PDB file of C-alpha atoms in Angstrom:
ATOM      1  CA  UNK A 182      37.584  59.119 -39.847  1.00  0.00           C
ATOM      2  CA  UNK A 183      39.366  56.398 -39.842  1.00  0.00           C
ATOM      3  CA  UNK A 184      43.272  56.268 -37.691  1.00  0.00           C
ATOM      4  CA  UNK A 185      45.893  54.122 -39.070  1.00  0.00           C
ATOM      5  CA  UNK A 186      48.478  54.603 -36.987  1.00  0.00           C
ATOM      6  CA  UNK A 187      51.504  55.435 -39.056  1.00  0.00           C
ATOM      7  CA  UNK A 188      54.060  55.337 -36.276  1.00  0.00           C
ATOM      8  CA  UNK A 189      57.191  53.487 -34.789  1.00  0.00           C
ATOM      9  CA  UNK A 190      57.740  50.863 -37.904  1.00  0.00           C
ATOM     10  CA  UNK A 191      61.351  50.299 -37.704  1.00  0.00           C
ATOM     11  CA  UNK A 192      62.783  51.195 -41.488  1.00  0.00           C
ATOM     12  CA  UNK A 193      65.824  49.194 -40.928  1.00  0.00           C
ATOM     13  CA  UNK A 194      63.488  45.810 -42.332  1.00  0.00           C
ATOM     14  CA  UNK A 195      62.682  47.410 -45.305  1.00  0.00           C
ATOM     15  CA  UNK A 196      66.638  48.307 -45.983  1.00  0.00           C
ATOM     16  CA  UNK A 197      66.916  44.626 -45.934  1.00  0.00           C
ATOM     17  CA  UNK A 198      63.677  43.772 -48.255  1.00  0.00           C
ATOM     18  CA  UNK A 199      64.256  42.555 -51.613  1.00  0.00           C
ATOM     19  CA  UNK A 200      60.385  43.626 -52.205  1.00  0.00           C
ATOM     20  CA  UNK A 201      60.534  47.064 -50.427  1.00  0.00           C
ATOM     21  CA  UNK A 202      63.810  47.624 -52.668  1.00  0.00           C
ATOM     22  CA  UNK A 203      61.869  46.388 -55.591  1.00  0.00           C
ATOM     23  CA  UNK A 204      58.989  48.816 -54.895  1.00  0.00           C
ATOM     24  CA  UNK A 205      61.116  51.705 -54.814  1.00  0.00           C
ATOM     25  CA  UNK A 206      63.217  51.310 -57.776  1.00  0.00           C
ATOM     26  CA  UNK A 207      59.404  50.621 -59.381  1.00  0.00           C
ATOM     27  CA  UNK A 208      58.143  53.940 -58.168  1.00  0.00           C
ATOM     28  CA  UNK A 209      61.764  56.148 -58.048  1.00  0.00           C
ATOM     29  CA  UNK A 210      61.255  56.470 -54.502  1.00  0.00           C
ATOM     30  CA  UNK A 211      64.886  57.368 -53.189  1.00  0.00           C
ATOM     31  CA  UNK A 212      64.381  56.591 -49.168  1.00  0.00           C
ATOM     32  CA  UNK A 213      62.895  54.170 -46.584  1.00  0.00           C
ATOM     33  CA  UNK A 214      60.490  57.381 -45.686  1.00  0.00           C
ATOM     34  CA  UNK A 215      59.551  58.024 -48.956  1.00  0.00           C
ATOM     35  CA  UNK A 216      58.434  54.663 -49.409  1.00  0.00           C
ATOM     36  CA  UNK A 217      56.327  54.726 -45.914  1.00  0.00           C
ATOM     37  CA  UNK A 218      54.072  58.058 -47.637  1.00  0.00           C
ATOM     38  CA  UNK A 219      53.953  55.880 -50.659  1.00  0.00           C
ATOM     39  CA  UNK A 220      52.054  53.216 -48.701  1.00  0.00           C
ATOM     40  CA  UNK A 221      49.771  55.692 -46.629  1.00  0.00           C
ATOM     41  CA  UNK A 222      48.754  57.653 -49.984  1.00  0.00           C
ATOM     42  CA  UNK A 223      47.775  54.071 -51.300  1.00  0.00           C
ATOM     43  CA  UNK A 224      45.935  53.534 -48.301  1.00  0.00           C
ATOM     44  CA  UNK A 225      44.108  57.190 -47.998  1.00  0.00           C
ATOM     45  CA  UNK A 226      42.996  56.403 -51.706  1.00  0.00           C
ATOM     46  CA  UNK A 227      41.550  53.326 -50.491  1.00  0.00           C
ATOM     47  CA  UNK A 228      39.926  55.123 -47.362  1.00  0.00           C
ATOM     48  CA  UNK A 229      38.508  57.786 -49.141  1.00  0.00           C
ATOM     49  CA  UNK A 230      36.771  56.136 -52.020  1.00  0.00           C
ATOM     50  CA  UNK A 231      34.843  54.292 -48.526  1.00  0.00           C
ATOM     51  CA  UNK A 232      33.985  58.202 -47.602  1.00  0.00           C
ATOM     52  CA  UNK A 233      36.373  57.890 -44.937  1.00  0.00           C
ATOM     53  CA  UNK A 234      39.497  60.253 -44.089  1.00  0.00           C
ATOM     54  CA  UNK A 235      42.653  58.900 -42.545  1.00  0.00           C
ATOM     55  CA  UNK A 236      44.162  60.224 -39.092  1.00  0.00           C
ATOM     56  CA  UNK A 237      47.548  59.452 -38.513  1.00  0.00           C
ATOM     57  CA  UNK A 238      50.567  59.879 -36.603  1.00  0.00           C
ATOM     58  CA  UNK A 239      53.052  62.599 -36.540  1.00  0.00           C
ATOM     59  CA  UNK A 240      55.565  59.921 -38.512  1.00  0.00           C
ATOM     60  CA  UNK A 241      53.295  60.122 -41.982  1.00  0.00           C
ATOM     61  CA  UNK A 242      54.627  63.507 -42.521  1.00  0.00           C
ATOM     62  CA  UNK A 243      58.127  61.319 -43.178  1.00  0.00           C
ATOM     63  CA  UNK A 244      58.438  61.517 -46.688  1.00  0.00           C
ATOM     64  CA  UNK A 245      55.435  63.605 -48.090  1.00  0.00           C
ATOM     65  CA  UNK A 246      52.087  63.868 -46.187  1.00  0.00           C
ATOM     66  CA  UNK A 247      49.245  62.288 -48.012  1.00  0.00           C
ATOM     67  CA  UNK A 248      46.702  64.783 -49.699  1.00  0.00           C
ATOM     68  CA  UNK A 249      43.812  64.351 -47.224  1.00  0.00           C
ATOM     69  CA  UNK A 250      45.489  63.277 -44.127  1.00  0.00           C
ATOM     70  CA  UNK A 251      44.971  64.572 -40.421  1.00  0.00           C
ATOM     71  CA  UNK A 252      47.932  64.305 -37.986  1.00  0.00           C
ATOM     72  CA  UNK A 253      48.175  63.487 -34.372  1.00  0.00           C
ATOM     73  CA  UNK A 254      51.285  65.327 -33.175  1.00  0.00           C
ATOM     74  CA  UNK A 255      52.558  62.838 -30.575  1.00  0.00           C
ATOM     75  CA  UNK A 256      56.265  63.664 -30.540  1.00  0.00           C
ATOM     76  CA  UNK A 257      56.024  67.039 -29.147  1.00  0.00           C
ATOM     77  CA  UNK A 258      54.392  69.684 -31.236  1.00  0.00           C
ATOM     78  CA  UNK A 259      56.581  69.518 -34.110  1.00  0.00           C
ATOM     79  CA  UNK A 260      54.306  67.638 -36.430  1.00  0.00           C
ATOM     80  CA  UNK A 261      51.384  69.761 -35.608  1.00  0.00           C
ATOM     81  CA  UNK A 262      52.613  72.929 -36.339  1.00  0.00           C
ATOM     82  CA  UNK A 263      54.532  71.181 -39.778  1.00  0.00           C
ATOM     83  CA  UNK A 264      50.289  69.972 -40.603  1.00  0.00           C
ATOM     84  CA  UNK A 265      49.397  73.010 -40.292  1.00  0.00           C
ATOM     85  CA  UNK A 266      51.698  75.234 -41.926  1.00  0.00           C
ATOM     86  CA  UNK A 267      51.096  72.689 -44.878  1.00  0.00           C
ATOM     87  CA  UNK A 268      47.225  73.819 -44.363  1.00  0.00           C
ATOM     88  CA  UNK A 269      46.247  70.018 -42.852  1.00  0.00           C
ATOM     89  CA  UNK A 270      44.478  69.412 -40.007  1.00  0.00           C
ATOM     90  CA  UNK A 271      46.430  68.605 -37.057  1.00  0.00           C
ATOM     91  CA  UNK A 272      45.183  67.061 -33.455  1.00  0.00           C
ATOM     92  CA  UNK A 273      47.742  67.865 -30.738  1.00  0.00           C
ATOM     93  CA  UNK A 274      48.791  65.114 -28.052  1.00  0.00           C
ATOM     94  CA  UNK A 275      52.747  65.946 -27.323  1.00  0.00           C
ATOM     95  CA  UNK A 276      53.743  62.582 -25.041  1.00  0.00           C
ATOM     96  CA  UNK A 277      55.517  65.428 -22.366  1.00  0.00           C
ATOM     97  CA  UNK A 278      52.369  66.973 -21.599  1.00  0.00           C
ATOM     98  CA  UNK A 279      48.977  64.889 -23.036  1.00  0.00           C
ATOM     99  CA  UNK A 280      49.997  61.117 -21.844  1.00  0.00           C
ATOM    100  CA  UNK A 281      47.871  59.740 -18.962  1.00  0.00           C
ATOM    101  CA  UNK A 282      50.229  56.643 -18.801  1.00  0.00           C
ATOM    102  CA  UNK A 283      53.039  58.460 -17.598  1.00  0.00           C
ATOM    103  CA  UNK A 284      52.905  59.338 -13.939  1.00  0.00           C
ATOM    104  CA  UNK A 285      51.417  62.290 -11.847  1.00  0.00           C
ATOM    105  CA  UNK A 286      53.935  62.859  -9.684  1.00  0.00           C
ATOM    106  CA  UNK A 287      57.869  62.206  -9.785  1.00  0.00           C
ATOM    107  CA  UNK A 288      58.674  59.516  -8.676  1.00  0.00           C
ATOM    108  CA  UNK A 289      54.768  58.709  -7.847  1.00  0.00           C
ATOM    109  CA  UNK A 290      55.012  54.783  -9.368  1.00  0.00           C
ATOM    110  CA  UNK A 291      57.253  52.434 -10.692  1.00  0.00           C
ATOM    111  CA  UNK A 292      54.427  51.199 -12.754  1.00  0.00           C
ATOM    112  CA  UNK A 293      54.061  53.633 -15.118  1.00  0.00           C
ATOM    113  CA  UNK A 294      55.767  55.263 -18.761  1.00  0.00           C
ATOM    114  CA  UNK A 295      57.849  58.084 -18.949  1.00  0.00           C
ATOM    115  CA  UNK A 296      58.592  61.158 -17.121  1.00  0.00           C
ATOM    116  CA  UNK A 297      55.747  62.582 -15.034  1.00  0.00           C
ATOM    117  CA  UNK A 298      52.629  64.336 -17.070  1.00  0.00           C
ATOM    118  CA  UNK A 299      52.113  66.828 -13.918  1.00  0.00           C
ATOM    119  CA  UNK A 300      48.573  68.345 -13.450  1.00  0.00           C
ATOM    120  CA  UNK A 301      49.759  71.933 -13.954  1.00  0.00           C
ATOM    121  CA  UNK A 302      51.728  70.920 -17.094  1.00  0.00           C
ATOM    122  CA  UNK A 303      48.507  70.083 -18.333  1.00  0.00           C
ATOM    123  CA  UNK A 304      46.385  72.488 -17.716  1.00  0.00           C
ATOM    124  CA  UNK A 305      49.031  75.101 -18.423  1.00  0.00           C
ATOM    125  CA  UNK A 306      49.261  73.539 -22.027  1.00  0.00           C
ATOM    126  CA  UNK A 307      48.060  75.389 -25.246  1.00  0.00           C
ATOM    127  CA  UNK A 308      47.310  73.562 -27.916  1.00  0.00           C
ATOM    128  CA  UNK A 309      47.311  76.271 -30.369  1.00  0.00           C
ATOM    129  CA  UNK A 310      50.819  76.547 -31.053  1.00  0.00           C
ATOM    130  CA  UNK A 311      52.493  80.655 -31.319  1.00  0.00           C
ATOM    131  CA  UNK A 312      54.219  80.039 -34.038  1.00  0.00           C
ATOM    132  CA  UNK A 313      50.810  79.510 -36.201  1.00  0.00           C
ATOM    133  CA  UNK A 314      49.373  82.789 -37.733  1.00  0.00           C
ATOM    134  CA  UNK A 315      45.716  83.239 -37.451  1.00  0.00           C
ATOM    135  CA  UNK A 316      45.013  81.435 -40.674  1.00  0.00           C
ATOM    136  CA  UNK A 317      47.290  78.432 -39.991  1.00  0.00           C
ATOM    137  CA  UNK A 318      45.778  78.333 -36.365  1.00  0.00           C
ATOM    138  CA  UNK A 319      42.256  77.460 -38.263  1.00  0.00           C
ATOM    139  CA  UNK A 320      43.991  74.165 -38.590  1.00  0.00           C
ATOM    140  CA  UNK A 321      44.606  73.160 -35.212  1.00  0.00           C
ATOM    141  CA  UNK A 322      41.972  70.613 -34.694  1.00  0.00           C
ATOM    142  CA  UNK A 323      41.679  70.555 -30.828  1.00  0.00           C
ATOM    143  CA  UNK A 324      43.488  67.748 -28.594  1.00  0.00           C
ATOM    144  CA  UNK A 325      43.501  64.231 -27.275  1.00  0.00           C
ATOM    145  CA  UNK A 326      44.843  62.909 -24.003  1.00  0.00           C
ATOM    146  CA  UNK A 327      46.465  59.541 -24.202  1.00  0.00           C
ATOM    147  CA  UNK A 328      46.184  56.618 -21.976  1.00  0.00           C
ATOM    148  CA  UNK A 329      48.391  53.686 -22.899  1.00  0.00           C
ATOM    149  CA  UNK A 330      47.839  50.707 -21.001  1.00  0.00           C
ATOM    150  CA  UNK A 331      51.132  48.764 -21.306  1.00  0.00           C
ATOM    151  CA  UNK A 332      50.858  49.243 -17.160  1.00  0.00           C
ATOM    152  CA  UNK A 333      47.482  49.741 -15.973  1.00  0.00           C
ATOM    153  CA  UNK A 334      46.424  46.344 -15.296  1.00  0.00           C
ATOM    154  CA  UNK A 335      42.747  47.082 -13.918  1.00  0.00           C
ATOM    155  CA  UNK A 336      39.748  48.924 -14.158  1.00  0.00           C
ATOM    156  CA  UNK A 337      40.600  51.414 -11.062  1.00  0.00           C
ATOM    157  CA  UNK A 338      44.385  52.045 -12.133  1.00  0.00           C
ATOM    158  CA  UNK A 339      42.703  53.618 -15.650  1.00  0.00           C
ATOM    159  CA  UNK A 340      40.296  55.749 -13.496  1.00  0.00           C
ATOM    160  CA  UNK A 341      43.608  56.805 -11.132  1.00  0.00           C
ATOM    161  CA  UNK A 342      45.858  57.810 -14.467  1.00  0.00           C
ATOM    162  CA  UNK A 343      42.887  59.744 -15.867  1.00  0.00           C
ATOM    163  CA  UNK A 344      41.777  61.753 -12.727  1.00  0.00           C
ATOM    164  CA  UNK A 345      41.995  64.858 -12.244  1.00  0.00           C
ATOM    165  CA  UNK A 346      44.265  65.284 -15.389  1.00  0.00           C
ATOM    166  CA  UNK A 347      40.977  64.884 -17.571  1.00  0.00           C
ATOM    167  CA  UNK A 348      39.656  67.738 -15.706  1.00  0.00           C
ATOM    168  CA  UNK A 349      42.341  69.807 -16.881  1.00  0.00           C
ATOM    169  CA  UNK A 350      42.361  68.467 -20.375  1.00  0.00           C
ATOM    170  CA  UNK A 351      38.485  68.987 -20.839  1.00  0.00           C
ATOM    171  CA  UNK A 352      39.332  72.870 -19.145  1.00  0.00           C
ATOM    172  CA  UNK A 353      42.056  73.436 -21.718  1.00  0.00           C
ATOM    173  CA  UNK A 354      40.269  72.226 -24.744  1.00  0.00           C
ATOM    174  CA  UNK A 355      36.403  73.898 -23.665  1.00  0.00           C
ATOM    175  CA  UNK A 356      37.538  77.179 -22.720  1.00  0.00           C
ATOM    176  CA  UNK A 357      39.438  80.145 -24.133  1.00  0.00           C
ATOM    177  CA  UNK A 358      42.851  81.114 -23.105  1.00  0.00           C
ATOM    178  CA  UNK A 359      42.510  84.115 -21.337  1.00  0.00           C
ATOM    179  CA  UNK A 360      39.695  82.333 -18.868  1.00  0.00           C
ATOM    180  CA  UNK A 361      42.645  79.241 -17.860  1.00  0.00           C
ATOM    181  CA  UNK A 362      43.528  80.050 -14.155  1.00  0.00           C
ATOM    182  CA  UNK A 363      45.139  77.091 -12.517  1.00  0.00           C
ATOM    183  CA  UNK A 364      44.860  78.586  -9.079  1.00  0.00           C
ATOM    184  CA  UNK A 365      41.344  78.830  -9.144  1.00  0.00           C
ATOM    185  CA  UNK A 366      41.373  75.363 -10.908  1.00  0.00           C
ATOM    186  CA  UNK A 367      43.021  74.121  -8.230  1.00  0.00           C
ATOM    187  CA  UNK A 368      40.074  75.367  -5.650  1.00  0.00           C
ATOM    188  CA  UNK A 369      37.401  74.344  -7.754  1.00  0.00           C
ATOM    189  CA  UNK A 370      38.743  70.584  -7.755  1.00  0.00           C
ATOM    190  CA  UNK A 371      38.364  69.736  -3.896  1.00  0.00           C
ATOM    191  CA  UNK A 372      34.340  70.335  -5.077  1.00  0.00           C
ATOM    192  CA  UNK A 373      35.143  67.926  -7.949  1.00  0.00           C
ATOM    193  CA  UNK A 374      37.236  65.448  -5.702  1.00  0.00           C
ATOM    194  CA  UNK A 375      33.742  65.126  -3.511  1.00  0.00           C
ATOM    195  CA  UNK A 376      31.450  64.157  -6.684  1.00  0.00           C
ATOM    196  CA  UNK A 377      34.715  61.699  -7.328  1.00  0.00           C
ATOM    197  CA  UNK A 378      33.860  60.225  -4.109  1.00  0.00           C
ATOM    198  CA  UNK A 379      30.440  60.400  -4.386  1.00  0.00           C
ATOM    199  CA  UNK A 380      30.234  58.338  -7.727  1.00  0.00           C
ATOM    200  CA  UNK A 381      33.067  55.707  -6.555  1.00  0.00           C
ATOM    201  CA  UNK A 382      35.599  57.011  -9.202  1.00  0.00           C
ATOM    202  CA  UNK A 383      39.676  56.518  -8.284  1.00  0.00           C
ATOM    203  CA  UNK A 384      41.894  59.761  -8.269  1.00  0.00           C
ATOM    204  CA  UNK A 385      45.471  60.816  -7.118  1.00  0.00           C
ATOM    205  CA  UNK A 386      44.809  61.531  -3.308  1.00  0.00           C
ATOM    206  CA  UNK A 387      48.232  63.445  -3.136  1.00  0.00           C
ATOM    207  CA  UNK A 388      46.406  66.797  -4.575  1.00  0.00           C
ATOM    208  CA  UNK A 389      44.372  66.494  -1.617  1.00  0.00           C
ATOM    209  CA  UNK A 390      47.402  67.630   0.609  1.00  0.00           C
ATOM    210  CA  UNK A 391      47.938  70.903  -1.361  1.00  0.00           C
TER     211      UNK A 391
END
């Protein structure tokens, strides 16, 4: 598998490209988004002729998803549950709940991206969307947590973003839904917070006072 991104290109450039223009009139392609699947289509035919398959972005479903494609449903679960209604694979990571750049606690660090990611939120996450019938559920690929470094400037502040919320991620993604029990989650961590310790690893302290 290969990931080619796919997201946050600004279409306002190619409103103002003589070539992008060109291309469309070329291809009858009537929008900016239309011309974006265009591209990634060119570029999965490309992949897959190397035995590869692309993994993009919630965005390449903008326009017509590409034949093969897998998509990473960053923007809540939106483009997940489009994927795999359309019979694609999808990988969920919604940015609310999956993003270990964004901080644990409100107001926790003025360092860090977007609203909190709280530890229950993300153990209390299913990936397998309910609006996905048994069939289109086949389709849900598993998840991802994120960590975007934009303001994690060292070695320790990537361990302190990840930890515990990687405990909860690997809990959510390894076991079935009716076993989840955050409470008793919650308990088994101080055990986890002492191998933490024991190993040198950085965590969020504050869970310690609960």
């Amino acid at each position: 598998y290969i990931h080619i991104g796919g997201d946050e290109a600004s279409k306002v450039w190619w409103k103002q490209s003589a070539v992008s223009q060109q291309i469309m009139k070329a291809n009858n392609l009537k929008t900016e988004s239309e011309l974006q699947s265009y591209f990634i289509r060119r570029i999965e035919k490309f992949v897959n002729s190397k035995g590869k398959t692309i993994i993009g972005w919630n965005e390449i479903l903008q326009g017509g998803l590409a034949p093969n494609a897998v998509v990473m449903s960053w923007q809540g679960e939106k483009g997940g549950i489009e994927a795999a209604k359309q019979y694609h694979k999808a990988i969920m990571t919604p940015e609310n709940k999956m993003y270990f750049n964004h901080a644990q606690f409100v107001k926790e660090d003025s360092l860090t991206a977007g609203k909190p990611s709280l530890l229950a939120d993300v153990y209390n996450y299913e990936p397998i969307p309910a609006e996905l019938d048994a069939e289109q559920a086949k389709y849900i690929w598993g998840g991802q947590g994120c960590l975007w470094t934009e303001y994690v400037t060292n070695p320790a502040k990537v361990q302190y973003q990840l930890f515990p919320r990687l405990d909860a991620l690997s809990e959510i993604l390894w076991s079935p839904k009716e076993k989840k029990n955050y409470a008793d989650f919650q308990k088994r961590l101080k055990t986890q917070f002492k191998r933490y310790d024991l190993i040198g690893i950085e965590y969020s302290k504050k869970y310690l006072e609960n």
